[in-house]
Short mmCIF file of C-alpha atoms in Angstrom, two decimals:
data_model
loop_
_atom_site.label_atom_id
_atom_site.label_comp_id
_atom_site.label_asym_id
_atom_site.label_seq_id
_atom_site.Cartn_x
_atom_site.Cartn_y
_atom_site.Cartn_z
CA MET A 254 30.37 -5.83 -1.84
CA THR A 255 27.14 -7.56 -2.87
CA GLY A 256 26.74 -8.91 0.64
CA VAL A 257 27.15 -5.44 2.14
CA ARG A 258 24.62 -3.95 -0.26
CA GLU A 259 22.16 -6.67 0.72
CA ALA A 260 22.81 -5.97 4.40
CA VAL A 261 22.21 -2.24 3.93
CA ALA A 262 19.03 -2.94 1.94
CA ASP A 263 17.83 -5.31 4.64
CA ALA A 264 18.59 -2.71 7.31
CA HIS A 265 16.63 -0.16 5.31
CA ARG A 266 13.60 -2.46 5.22
CA ARG A 267 13.82 -3.39 8.89
CA GLU A 268 15.28 -0.37 10.64
CA TRP A 269 14.34 2.77 8.71
CA ALA A 270 11.39 3.80 10.88
CA ALA A 271 13.19 3.17 14.16
CA VAL A 272 16.31 5.08 13.05
CA LEU A 273 14.18 7.96 11.77
CA ALA A 274 12.21 8.09 15.02
CA ALA A 275 15.39 8.29 17.10
CA THR A 276 16.82 11.01 14.87
CA VAL A 277 13.64 13.09 14.92
CA ARG A 278 13.95 13.21 18.70
CA VAL A 279 17.29 15.00 18.23
CA THR A 280 16.40 17.32 15.35
CA ARG A 281 12.70 17.94 15.94
CA ASP A 282 12.81 18.52 12.20
CA LEU A 283 11.49 15.84 9.89
CA ASP A 284 13.35 16.98 6.77
CA LEU A 285 16.66 17.25 8.59
CA ALA A 286 16.13 13.89 10.29
CA GLU A 287 15.45 12.22 6.94
CA GLU A 288 18.61 13.74 5.46
CA CYS A 289 20.72 12.58 8.41
CA VAL A 290 19.33 9.05 8.21
CA GLN A 291 19.97 8.87 4.47
CA ASP A 292 23.56 9.97 5.07
CA ALA A 293 23.92 7.27 7.72
CA TYR A 294 22.83 4.59 5.26
CA ALA A 295 25.26 5.94 2.66
CA ALA A 296 28.06 5.88 5.24
CA ALA A 297 27.14 2.31 6.18
CA LEU A 298 27.78 1.13 2.66
CA ASP A 299 31.38 2.39 2.85
CA SER A 300 32.07 1.58 6.50
CA TRP A 301 30.62 -1.92 6.41
CA THR A 302 32.55 -2.71 3.24
CA ARG A 303 35.81 -1.87 5.03
CA GLY A 304 35.04 -3.18 8.51
CA GLY A 305 32.27 -5.72 8.09
CA VAL A 306 28.57 -5.63 8.87
CA PRO A 307 28.01 -4.87 12.57
CA SER A 308 26.16 -7.34 14.77
CA ARG A 309 23.45 -4.72 15.42
CA PRO A 310 22.98 -2.77 12.18
CA GLY A 311 20.08 -0.76 13.56
CA ALA A 312 22.08 0.49 16.54
CA TRP A 313 25.00 1.43 14.25
CA LEU A 314 22.71 3.36 11.93
CA THR A 315 20.92 5.11 14.80
CA THR A 316 24.22 6.24 16.31
CA ALA A 317 25.49 7.46 12.94
CA ALA A 318 22.28 9.31 12.14
CA ARG A 319 22.17 10.99 15.57
CA HIS A 320 25.81 12.10 15.19
CA ASN A 321 24.93 13.51 11.76
CA ALA A 322 22.02 15.38 13.31
CA LEU A 323 24.09 16.87 16.12
CA ASP A 324 26.78 17.95 13.67
CA ALA A 325 24.21 19.54 11.37
CA LEU A 326 22.56 21.41 14.22
CA ARG A 327 25.90 22.73 15.42
CA ARG A 328 26.85 23.86 11.91
CA ALA A 329 23.56 25.60 11.20
CA ALA A 330 21.35 26.31 14.17
CA THR A 331 18.80 27.93 11.88
CA LEU A 332 17.86 24.49 10.60
CA ARG A 333 16.03 24.00 13.88
CA SER A 334 13.19 26.14 12.50
CA LYS A 335 13.18 24.78 8.95
CA LEU A 336 10.50 22.19 9.65
CA PRO A 337 9.55 22.08 13.35
CA LEU A 338 8.31 18.66 14.32
CA LEU A 339 7.64 19.14 17.98
CA VAL A 340 7.49 15.57 19.14
CA GLU A 341 7.36 15.04 22.85
CA PRO A 342 10.08 17.35 24.23
CA PRO A 343 12.85 15.77 26.27
CA SER A 344 11.82 15.23 29.87
CA ASP A 345 12.37 12.89 32.76
CA ARG A 346 8.93 11.35 32.48
CA PRO A 347 8.59 7.77 31.16
CA ALA A 348 8.04 7.19 27.47
CA ASP A 349 4.40 7.27 26.38
CA PRO A 350 3.12 3.69 26.67
CA VAL A 351 0.24 4.11 24.23
CA VAL A 352 2.17 3.07 21.10
CA ARG A 353 5.44 1.34 21.87
CA ASP A 354 6.55 0.41 18.35
CA ASP A 355 8.57 3.16 16.66
CA ARG A 356 7.14 2.43 13.22
CA LEU A 357 3.55 2.72 14.36
CA ARG A 358 4.38 5.75 16.52
CA LEU A 359 5.74 7.57 13.48
CA VAL A 360 2.64 6.74 11.45
CA PHE A 361 0.39 8.23 14.15
CA LEU A 362 2.69 11.23 14.54
CA CYS A 363 2.60 12.10 10.83
CA CYS A 364 -1.14 11.50 10.46
CA HIS A 365 -1.86 14.86 12.10
CA PRO A 366 -5.48 16.05 11.75
CA ALA A 367 -4.33 19.59 10.88
CA LEU A 368 -3.31 18.24 7.46
CA ALA A 369 -5.72 16.98 4.81
CA VAL A 370 -6.08 13.21 4.99
CA GLU A 371 -4.44 12.69 1.58
CA ALA A 372 -1.50 14.84 2.69
CA GLN A 373 -1.19 12.87 5.93
CA VAL A 374 -1.13 9.57 4.07
CA ALA A 375 1.24 10.73 1.33
CA LEU A 376 3.70 12.26 3.80
CA THR A 377 3.66 9.13 5.95
CA LEU A 378 4.11 6.75 3.03
CA ARG A 379 7.04 8.74 1.67
CA LEU A 380 8.95 9.65 4.82
CA VAL A 381 8.02 6.97 7.35
CA CYS A 382 7.40 3.94 5.16
CA GLY A 383 10.08 4.79 2.61
CA VAL A 384 7.79 4.37 -0.41
CA ALA A 385 9.21 6.17 -3.46
CA THR A 386 7.35 9.27 -4.63
CA PRO A 387 6.36 7.69 -8.00
CA ASP A 388 4.80 4.76 -6.14
CA VAL A 389 2.98 7.10 -3.74
CA ALA A 390 1.69 8.99 -6.78
CA ALA A 391 0.49 5.75 -8.36
CA ALA A 392 -1.42 4.87 -5.19
CA PHE A 393 -3.29 8.18 -5.39
CA LEU A 394 -3.80 8.09 -9.18
CA VAL A 395 -1.91 11.36 -9.69
CA SER A 396 1.30 12.31 -11.49
CA GLU A 397 4.67 12.21 -9.76
CA PRO A 398 5.13 16.03 -9.89
CA THR A 399 1.65 16.48 -8.39
CA MET A 400 2.45 14.14 -5.54
CA ALA A 401 5.87 15.70 -4.92
CA ALA A 402 4.20 19.11 -4.70
CA ARG A 403 1.56 17.74 -2.33
CA ILE A 404 4.20 16.36 0.02
CA THR A 405 6.14 19.63 -0.12
CA ARG A 406 3.00 21.63 0.70
CA ALA A 407 2.31 19.37 3.69
CA LYS A 408 5.82 20.01 5.02
CA LYS A 409 5.46 23.76 4.48
CA LYS A 410 2.15 23.80 6.32
CA ILE A 411 3.78 22.08 9.27
CA ALA A 412 6.56 24.67 9.23
CA ALA A 413 4.36 27.72 8.74
CA ALA A 414 1.77 26.76 11.35
CA ARG A 415 4.36 25.34 13.75
CA ILE A 416 2.07 22.37 14.21
CA PRO A 417 3.01 20.52 17.41
CA PHE A 418 3.53 16.87 16.61
CA ARG A 419 3.12 14.86 19.77
CA MET A 420 2.10 11.30 20.32
CA PRO A 421 -1.69 11.39 20.77
CA ALA A 422 -3.23 9.93 23.89
CA LEU A 423 -5.25 6.73 23.57
CA ALA A 424 -8.52 8.69 23.49
CA GLU A 425 -7.22 10.73 20.53
CA LEU A 426 -6.19 7.79 18.36
CA PRO A 427 -9.63 7.32 16.72
CA ASP A 428 -9.36 10.81 15.19
CA ARG A 429 -6.26 9.69 13.28
CA LEU A 430 -7.32 6.12 12.67
CA ASP A 431 -8.73 6.45 9.15
CA ALA A 432 -5.53 8.04 7.85
CA VAL A 433 -3.42 5.43 9.65
CA LEU A 434 -5.49 2.57 8.20
CA THR A 435 -5.30 4.11 4.73
CA THR A 436 -1.52 4.45 5.02
CA ILE A 437 -1.07 0.84 6.07
CA HIS A 438 -3.41 -0.36 3.34
CA LEU A 439 -1.63 1.58 0.60
CA LEU A 440 1.72 0.31 1.85
CA PHE A 441 0.38 -3.24 1.59
CA THR A 442 -1.08 -2.59 -1.85
CA THR A 443 2.28 -1.27 -3.08
CA GLY A 444 3.85 -4.55 -1.96
CA HIS A 445 1.02 -6.84 -3.08
CA THR A 446 1.38 -5.60 -6.67
CA ALA A 447 4.43 -3.44 -7.25
CA PRO A 448 3.69 -0.36 -9.39
CA ALA A 449 6.98 -0.87 -11.26
CA GLY A 450 9.96 -3.21 -11.47
CA PRO A 451 10.69 -6.75 -12.62
CA ASP A 452 8.62 -8.63 -10.03
CA LEU A 453 4.87 -8.76 -9.58
CA THR A 454 5.11 -8.38 -5.82
CA ARG A 455 7.29 -6.85 -3.13
CA ASN A 456 6.62 -9.13 -0.20
CA ASP A 457 8.91 -7.09 2.07
CA LEU A 458 6.57 -4.10 1.77
CA ALA A 459 3.50 -6.27 2.26
CA GLN A 460 4.99 -7.73 5.42
CA ARG A 461 5.94 -4.26 6.67
CA ALA A 462 2.25 -3.39 6.41
CA LEU A 463 1.03 -6.55 8.15
CA ASP A 464 3.18 -5.95 11.22
CA PRO A 465 1.67 -2.57 12.21
CA ALA A 466 -1.80 -3.86 11.32
CA ARG A 467 -1.37 -6.59 13.92
CA MET A 468 -0.08 -4.04 16.42
CA LEU A 469 -3.16 -1.91 15.78
CA ARG A 470 -5.34 -4.95 16.36
CA SER A 471 -3.77 -5.36 19.81
CA LEU A 472 -3.89 -1.63 20.55
CA MET A 473 -7.48 -1.05 19.43
CA PRO A 474 -9.24 -4.44 19.62
CA ASP A 475 -12.75 -2.94 19.54
CA GLU A 476 -12.26 -1.05 16.28
CA ARG A 477 -14.06 -3.02 13.57
CA GLU A 478 -12.23 -1.32 10.72
CA VAL A 479 -8.90 -2.37 12.23
CA ARG A 480 -10.13 -5.96 12.10
CA GLY A 481 -11.38 -5.40 8.58
CA LEU A 482 -8.05 -4.07 7.34
CA LEU A 483 -6.09 -6.93 8.88
CA ALA A 484 -8.54 -9.45 7.39
CA LEU A 485 -8.28 -7.83 3.94
CA MET A 486 -4.50 -8.02 3.94
CA LEU A 487 -4.37 -11.57 5.31
CA ALA A 488 -6.83 -12.90 2.73
CA ASN A 489 -4.86 -11.37 -0.13
CA HIS A 490 -1.40 -12.16 1.25
CA ALA A 491 -2.42 -15.82 1.66
CA ARG A 492 -2.19 -16.17 -2.15
CA ARG A 493 1.28 -14.68 -2.51
CA ALA A 494 3.08 -17.95 -3.37
CA THR A 495 0.70 -18.77 -6.23
CA ARG A 496 0.33 -15.43 -8.03
CA THR A 497 3.27 -16.13 -10.34
CA ALA A 498 4.60 -19.29 -11.97
CA ALA A 499 8.11 -20.57 -11.36
CA ASP A 500 9.36 -18.50 -14.31
CA GLY A 501 7.81 -15.31 -12.91
CA ARG A 502 4.81 -15.37 -15.23
CA LEU A 503 1.69 -13.76 -13.75
CA LEU A 504 -1.08 -16.24 -13.01
CA PRO A 505 -4.64 -14.89 -12.98
CA LEU A 506 -6.91 -15.98 -10.15
CA GLU A 507 -8.48 -18.85 -12.07
CA GLU A 508 -5.06 -20.42 -12.73
CA GLN A 509 -3.71 -20.25 -9.18
CA ASP A 510 -3.18 -23.42 -7.16
CA ARG A 511 -5.59 -23.01 -4.28
CA SER A 512 -4.09 -25.97 -2.43
CA ALA A 513 -0.95 -23.85 -1.94
CA TRP A 514 -2.77 -20.91 -0.35
CA ASP A 515 -2.06 -20.17 3.29
CA ARG A 516 -5.14 -21.74 4.89
CA ASP A 517 -4.28 -20.56 8.41
CA ALA A 518 -4.17 -16.95 7.21
CA ILE A 519 -7.45 -17.41 5.33
CA ALA A 520 -9.14 -18.88 8.40
CA GLU A 521 -7.90 -15.99 10.53
CA ALA A 522 -9.12 -13.50 7.92
CA ASP A 523 -12.52 -15.18 7.74
CA GLY A 524 -12.95 -14.93 11.52
CA LEU A 525 -11.93 -11.28 11.52
CA VAL A 526 -14.40 -10.54 8.72
CA GLU A 527 -17.26 -12.06 10.68
CA SER A 528 -16.47 -9.93 13.72
CA ALA A 529 -15.91 -6.79 11.61
CA LEU A 530 -19.34 -7.13 10.00
CA ARG A 531 -21.15 -7.45 13.31
CA GLY A 532 -22.40 -4.52 15.36
CA GLY A 533 -23.72 -2.05 12.81
CA ALA A 534 -23.05 -0.82 9.29
CA PRO A 535 -19.63 -2.05 8.16
CA GLY A 536 -16.91 0.28 6.94
CA ARG A 537 -14.95 0.21 3.70
CA PHE A 538 -12.17 -2.04 4.94
CA ALA A 539 -14.59 -4.57 6.40
CA LEU A 540 -16.50 -4.71 3.10
CA GLN A 541 -13.33 -5.11 1.05
CA ALA A 542 -12.25 -7.85 3.43
CA ALA A 543 -15.57 -9.63 2.95
CA ILE A 544 -14.99 -9.66 -0.82
CA ALA A 545 -11.42 -10.92 -0.41
CA ALA A 546 -12.62 -13.64 1.98
CA LEU A 547 -15.24 -14.84 -0.52
CA HIS A 548 -12.51 -15.24 -3.13
CA ALA A 549 -10.16 -16.94 -0.66
CA THR A 550 -12.70 -19.43 0.73
CA ALA A 551 -14.26 -20.47 -2.60
CA PRO A 552 -13.34 -24.12 -3.30
CA SER A 553 -12.62 -23.26 -6.94
CA TYR A 554 -12.78 -20.27 -9.24
CA GLU A 555 -16.00 -21.63 -10.75
CA ASP A 556 -17.57 -21.83 -7.29
CA THR A 557 -16.91 -18.16 -6.47
CA ASP A 558 -20.08 -16.50 -5.20
CA TRP A 559 -20.08 -13.60 -7.65
CA ASP A 560 -23.67 -12.67 -6.82
CA GLN A 561 -22.74 -12.05 -3.19
CA ILE A 562 -19.58 -10.22 -4.24
CA LEU A 563 -21.67 -7.88 -6.40
CA VAL A 564 -24.03 -7.20 -3.49
CA ILE A 565 -21.07 -6.21 -1.33
CA TYR A 566 -19.63 -4.02 -4.07
CA ASP A 567 -22.98 -2.23 -4.33
CA GLU A 568 -22.74 -1.33 -0.65
CA LEU A 569 -19.05 -0.43 -0.93
CA VAL A 570 -19.70 1.96 -3.81
CA ARG A 571 -22.48 3.55 -1.79
CA ILE A 572 -20.32 4.33 1.26
CA TRP A 573 -17.05 4.87 -0.63
CA PRO A 574 -17.74 6.16 -4.16
CA SER A 575 -14.26 5.58 -5.51
CA PRO A 576 -13.76 5.11 -9.28
CA VAL A 577 -11.43 2.20 -8.54
CA VAL A 578 -14.18 0.49 -6.54
CA ALA A 579 -16.57 1.11 -9.44
CA LEU A 580 -14.06 -0.50 -11.80
CA ASN A 581 -13.73 -3.55 -9.59
CA ARG A 582 -17.51 -3.73 -9.32
CA ALA A 583 -17.71 -3.81 -13.13
CA VAL A 584 -15.59 -6.97 -13.08
CA ALA A 585 -18.17 -8.58 -10.78
CA VAL A 586 -20.95 -7.39 -13.11
CA ALA A 587 -19.19 -9.16 -15.98
CA MET A 588 -19.24 -12.40 -14.02
CA THR A 589 -22.90 -12.13 -13.01
CA ASP A 590 -24.56 -10.36 -15.96
CA GLY A 591 -22.09 -10.77 -18.79
CA PRO A 592 -19.32 -8.69 -20.37
CA ALA A 593 -21.60 -6.48 -22.47
CA LEU A 594 -23.27 -4.87 -19.46
CA ALA A 595 -19.92 -4.52 -17.71
CA LEU A 596 -18.43 -2.89 -20.81
CA ALA A 597 -21.07 -0.16 -20.70
CA GLU A 598 -20.02 0.62 -17.12
CA ILE A 599 -16.35 0.67 -18.12
CA GLU A 600 -17.05 3.11 -20.94
CA ALA A 601 -18.78 5.41 -18.44
CA LEU A 602 -15.73 5.23 -16.18
CA GLU A 603 -13.51 6.25 -19.08
CA ARG A 604 -15.03 9.71 -18.76
CA ASP A 605 -13.69 10.02 -15.20
CA ASP A 606 -10.41 11.94 -15.42
CA ARG A 607 -9.19 10.34 -12.19
CA LEU A 608 -8.70 7.06 -14.07
CA SER A 609 -7.03 8.58 -17.14
CA GLY A 610 -3.65 7.04 -16.29
CA TYR A 611 -4.90 3.98 -14.39
CA ARG A 612 -3.53 0.90 -16.11
CA TYR A 613 -6.28 -1.45 -14.98
CA LEU A 614 -9.05 0.49 -16.73
CA PRO A 615 -7.92 -0.35 -20.31
CA ALA A 616 -6.80 -3.80 -19.11
CA VAL A 617 -10.28 -4.67 -17.87
CA LYS A 618 -11.84 -3.17 -20.99
CA ALA A 619 -9.55 -5.24 -23.19
CA ASP A 620 -10.55 -8.44 -21.43
CA LEU A 621 -14.25 -7.67 -21.80
CA LEU A 622 -13.84 -6.85 -25.50
CA ARG A 623 -11.87 -10.06 -26.00
CA ARG A 624 -14.63 -12.09 -24.38
CA LEU A 625 -17.16 -10.39 -26.68
CA GLY A 626 -15.10 -11.38 -29.73
CA ARG A 627 -14.23 -7.76 -30.64
CA THR A 628 -10.59 -8.61 -31.24
CA ALA A 629 -9.47 -5.41 -32.98
CA ASP A 630 -10.91 -3.22 -30.22
CA ALA A 631 -9.51 -5.54 -27.58
CA ALA A 632 -6.04 -5.36 -29.13
CA ALA A 633 -6.15 -1.56 -29.08
CA ALA A 634 -7.19 -1.58 -25.41
CA TYR A 635 -4.40 -4.03 -24.55
CA GLU A 636 -1.90 -1.71 -26.23
CA ARG A 637 -3.13 1.21 -24.10
CA ALA A 638 -2.86 -0.88 -20.95
CA ILE A 639 0.67 -1.98 -21.83
CA ALA A 640 1.72 1.63 -22.40
CA LEU A 641 0.54 2.53 -18.87
CA THR A 642 2.11 -0.48 -17.13
CA ALA A 643 5.56 -0.29 -15.55
CA ASN A 644 5.45 -3.64 -13.75
CA GLU A 645 7.27 -6.09 -16.02
CA ALA A 646 5.28 -9.15 -14.92
CA GLU A 647 2.02 -7.38 -15.70
CA ARG A 648 3.40 -6.09 -19.01
CA ALA A 649 4.41 -9.61 -20.01
CA PHE A 650 0.95 -10.92 -19.14
CA LEU A 651 -0.81 -8.18 -21.10
CA THR A 652 1.55 -8.66 -24.03
CA SER A 653 0.77 -12.38 -24.14
CA ARG A 654 -2.94 -11.58 -24.12
CA LEU A 655 -2.42 -9.07 -26.92
CA THR A 656 -0.57 -11.67 -28.99
CA GLU A 657 -3.30 -14.25 -28.34
CA THR A 658 -6.04 -11.76 -29.20
CA THR A 659 -4.32 -10.68 -32.41
CA ALA A 660 -3.95 -14.33 -33.45
CA ARG A 661 -7.65 -14.90 -32.88
CA GLY A 662 -8.45 -11.85 -34.94
CA ASN A 663 -6.48 -13.40 -37.76
CA GLY A 664 -8.74 -16.44 -37.86
CA ALA A 665 -8.42 -18.53 -34.71
CA ALA A 666 -11.66 -19.20 -32.83
CA PRO A 667 -11.96 -17.26 -29.57
CA LYS A 668 -12.31 -19.17 -26.34
CA PRO A 669 -14.07 -17.77 -23.30
CA SER A 670 -12.03 -16.55 -20.37
CA SER A 671 -12.69 -14.81 -17.09
CA SER A 672 -9.31 -13.45 -16.13
#
């Protein structure tokens, strides 16, 4: 039974988008297609337990989901109008050659400009990428009910306006590109550091983001932000094997074994960054990639060029005034100008309601307070960060820092750290 569950889970990771795409072609209804695909996966668990895992799980699931869809449409023809998703109607003409991969096709299909960008991204992450609603909510710094309502409103808008969802022509892709890049980036981020669960990372999600990023690079080679996004993900993913110890303990950047980083990926990222920065003012993904590349190419943590990183953050905050970017910039300020100045910036960010439930805000504040020797205040900030953290590896790390900080407050001499 365990083997079958693993096979179904693997098929979900690998085949979900392709099965959903095939089913949408039958239903022209995204909600109904999702329901039929979910039923197919549930049926697979029972069928494969009795008869064994098929040699082509994706084909089995596609056939089952399409049968479910045809049965549902026969039982209730009114479901055809529940959520019209008018993808290219059946015809004898060849399939559109612009985007051949089903996963990337679905991302472009759902990133429809008639929807707000956040709605496009949230809908795509949830339905196409299979990211759970709580994790989508965490990516947008909103509550789960708020995100669920946002996704529902996006579906209702599609239904009410009868928005035609067709595969855009090559000339139309740039209009959807920012939402597509944002979707892929948030999918990667959800895998790079899992919002919840026992493990720090979910490498399957990170890899599922890297694949379409590479496809985009081939499809749109002249788009600098495509190069920037791929570089950003490669530079961060290159460290995946060193971010936790053998026992699962989180290792901060200064403790990671740089000799075990993926040097080929870092070299590729560095080349992409150089090309993404040429030819005019860089975009947000190119700038983030430049920061990641500076971390990845530094010979040691002590040799990190924090001055240059701060310069890049200044430009990133200017073109993309996100509170999360401002928080990350404060970390660079701490490394260049000291924790006291950075703490003042953190305290200003605490007045931004968008970060009220963001676990890294009190975590960064706690570290700065600890470095300043304010152990009681640091302990309180660590406790707030722990309360907001659902990832068990991060919770364990913060708990160990809290214990260490409390011990120092009871008489042990503090030692400097830059985690």
